[in-house]
Coordinates of C-alpha atoms in Angstrom, one line a residue:
M202 CA 0.0 0.0 0.0
K203 CA 1.0 3.5 -0.6
R204 CA 0.1 6.8 0.9
I205 CA -0.3 9.7 -1.8
E206 CA 0.0 13.2 -0.5
A207 CA -0.5 16.0 -2.9
T208 CA 0.0 19.7 -2.0
I209 CA -1.7 21.9 -4.6
Q210 CA -3.2 25.3 -5.2
A211 CA -6.2 25.7 -3.1
T212 CA -8.1 26.9 -6.3
K213 CA -7.5 23.6 -7.8
M214 CA -9.0 21.6 -4.9
G215 CA -12.4 21.1 -6.6
A216 CA -10.9 19.8 -9.8
V217 CA -8.6 17.4 -8.0
T218 CA -11.2 15.9 -5.7
E219 CA -13.5 15.5 -8.7
A220 CA -10.8 13.8 -10.5
I221 CA -10.0 11.2 -7.8
N222 CA -13.4 10.9 -6.3
D223 CA -14.3 7.5 -8.2
L224 CA -10.6 6.3 -8.1
V225 CA -10.1 6.1 -4.3
G226 CA -12.0 4.8 -1.3
G227 CA -11.6 8.1 0.6
F228 CA -9.3 10.9 1.0
T229 CA -8.6 14.0 3.5
I230 CA -8.1 17.6 2.6
L231 CA -6.1 20.0 4.6
E232 CA -6.2 23.6 3.8
G233 CA -3.3 25.9 4.8
K234 CA -0.6 28.3 3.6
G235 CA 2.6 27.3 1.9
R236 CA 5.6 28.8 0.4
G237 CA 7.2 27.1 -2.6
S238 CA 8.6 27.9 -5.9
G239 CA 5.5 29.6 -7.2
I240 CA 4.9 33.3 -7.6
R241 CA 3.3 35.0 -4.5
Q242 CA 0.2 37.0 -4.9
Q243 CA 0.2 40.8 -4.9
V244 CA -2.6 42.4 -2.7
R245 CA -3.6 45.8 -2.5
S246 CA -3.0 47.7 1.0
G247 CA -3.5 51.1 2.2
R248 CA -7.0 51.9 0.9
G249 CA -5.9 50.6 -2.5
T250 CA -2.8 52.9 -3.1
G251 CA 0.0 50.4 -2.3
S252 CA 0.5 46.8 -2.8
I253 CA 2.4 44.1 -0.8
T254 CA 3.4 40.6 -1.7
K255 CA 1.9 37.9 0.4
D256 CA 4.3 35.8 2.4
Y257 CA 2.4 32.5 1.7
N258 CA 0.1 31.1 -1.0
S259 CA -3.1 29.3 -0.1
V260 CA -2.6 25.7 -0.5
A261 CA -4.5 22.3 0.1
T262 CA -3.0 18.9 0.9
V263 CA -5.0 16.0 -0.5
S264 CA -4.0 12.7 1.3
T265 CA -5.1 9.1 0.6
I266 CA -4.0 5.6 0.9
V267 CA -4.1 3.3 -2.3
D268 CA -3.0 -0.1 -3.4
D269 CA 0.4 0.0 -5.2
S270 CA -1.1 -1.0 -8.5
D271 CA -3.2 2.3 -8.4
V272 CA -0.5 4.9 -7.5
E273 CA 0.4 5.9 -11.1
K274 CA -3.2 6.2 -12.2
I275 CA -4.1 8.4 -9.1
S276 CA -1.1 10.4 -9.3
N277 CA -1.6 11.2 -12.9
A278 CA -5.2 12.2 -12.3
I279 CA -4.1 14.6 -9.5
A280 CA -1.3 16.0 -11.7
D281 CA -3.6 16.6 -14.7
A282 CA -6.3 18.2 -12.5
A283 CA -3.9 20.6 -10.7
F284 CA -1.8 21.6 -13.7
T285 CA -1.7 25.3 -14.8
G286 CA 1.6 25.3 -16.5
K287 CA 2.9 27.8 -14.1
G288 CA 5.5 27.5 -11.1
G289 CA 3.8 26.6 -7.9
D290 CA 1.4 24.0 -9.2
G291 CA 2.3 21.7 -6.4
I292 CA 4.0 18.6 -5.5
I293 CA 3.0 14.7 -5.2
V294 CA 4.7 12.6 -2.5
V295 CA 4.2 8.8 -2.5
A296 CA 5.4 6.9 0.6
N297 CA 5.2 3.3 1.7
V298 CA 2.5 2.3 4.2
E299 CA 3.2 -0.7 6.4
S300 CA -0.3 -1.3 7.9
V301 CA -3.8 0.2 7.8
L302 CA -6.6 -0.5 10.4
N303 CA -10.3 0.7 9.7
I304 CA -11.4 1.6 13.2
A305 CA -15.1 1.1 12.5
S306 CA -15.0 -2.3 10.6
K307 CA -11.9 -3.6 12.2
K308 CA -10.6 -4.6 8.9
S309 CA -6.9 -4.2 8.2
G310 CA -4.6 -4.1 5.2
T311 CA -6.1 -3.5 1.8
E312 CA -9.4 -4.6 3.0
A313 CA -9.5 -1.5 5.0
L314 CA -9.3 0.7 2.0

């Protein structure tokens, strides 16, 4: 089993969740702020007379656990849905998962997914 964790632009959250909704058993989304290689947003300040650069961009982290055989398909679906062609589109991390236990059903391993 693998854990896929994708940090994406918050504006792409709807497209990404729609792309993986039928491919995974479930997923978790955490919204936050991040600072990566993307261009940070300019915002107006001082009654609209000046502007400042935001220190952080709004991001969302989508996390799910899948069978090894589904990693490439799901990673590609996330990458396609989050793509804008500009720096700061995000990053996808895949890590090994040693065990999984579904608390409600008491199923473990791939049955828990």
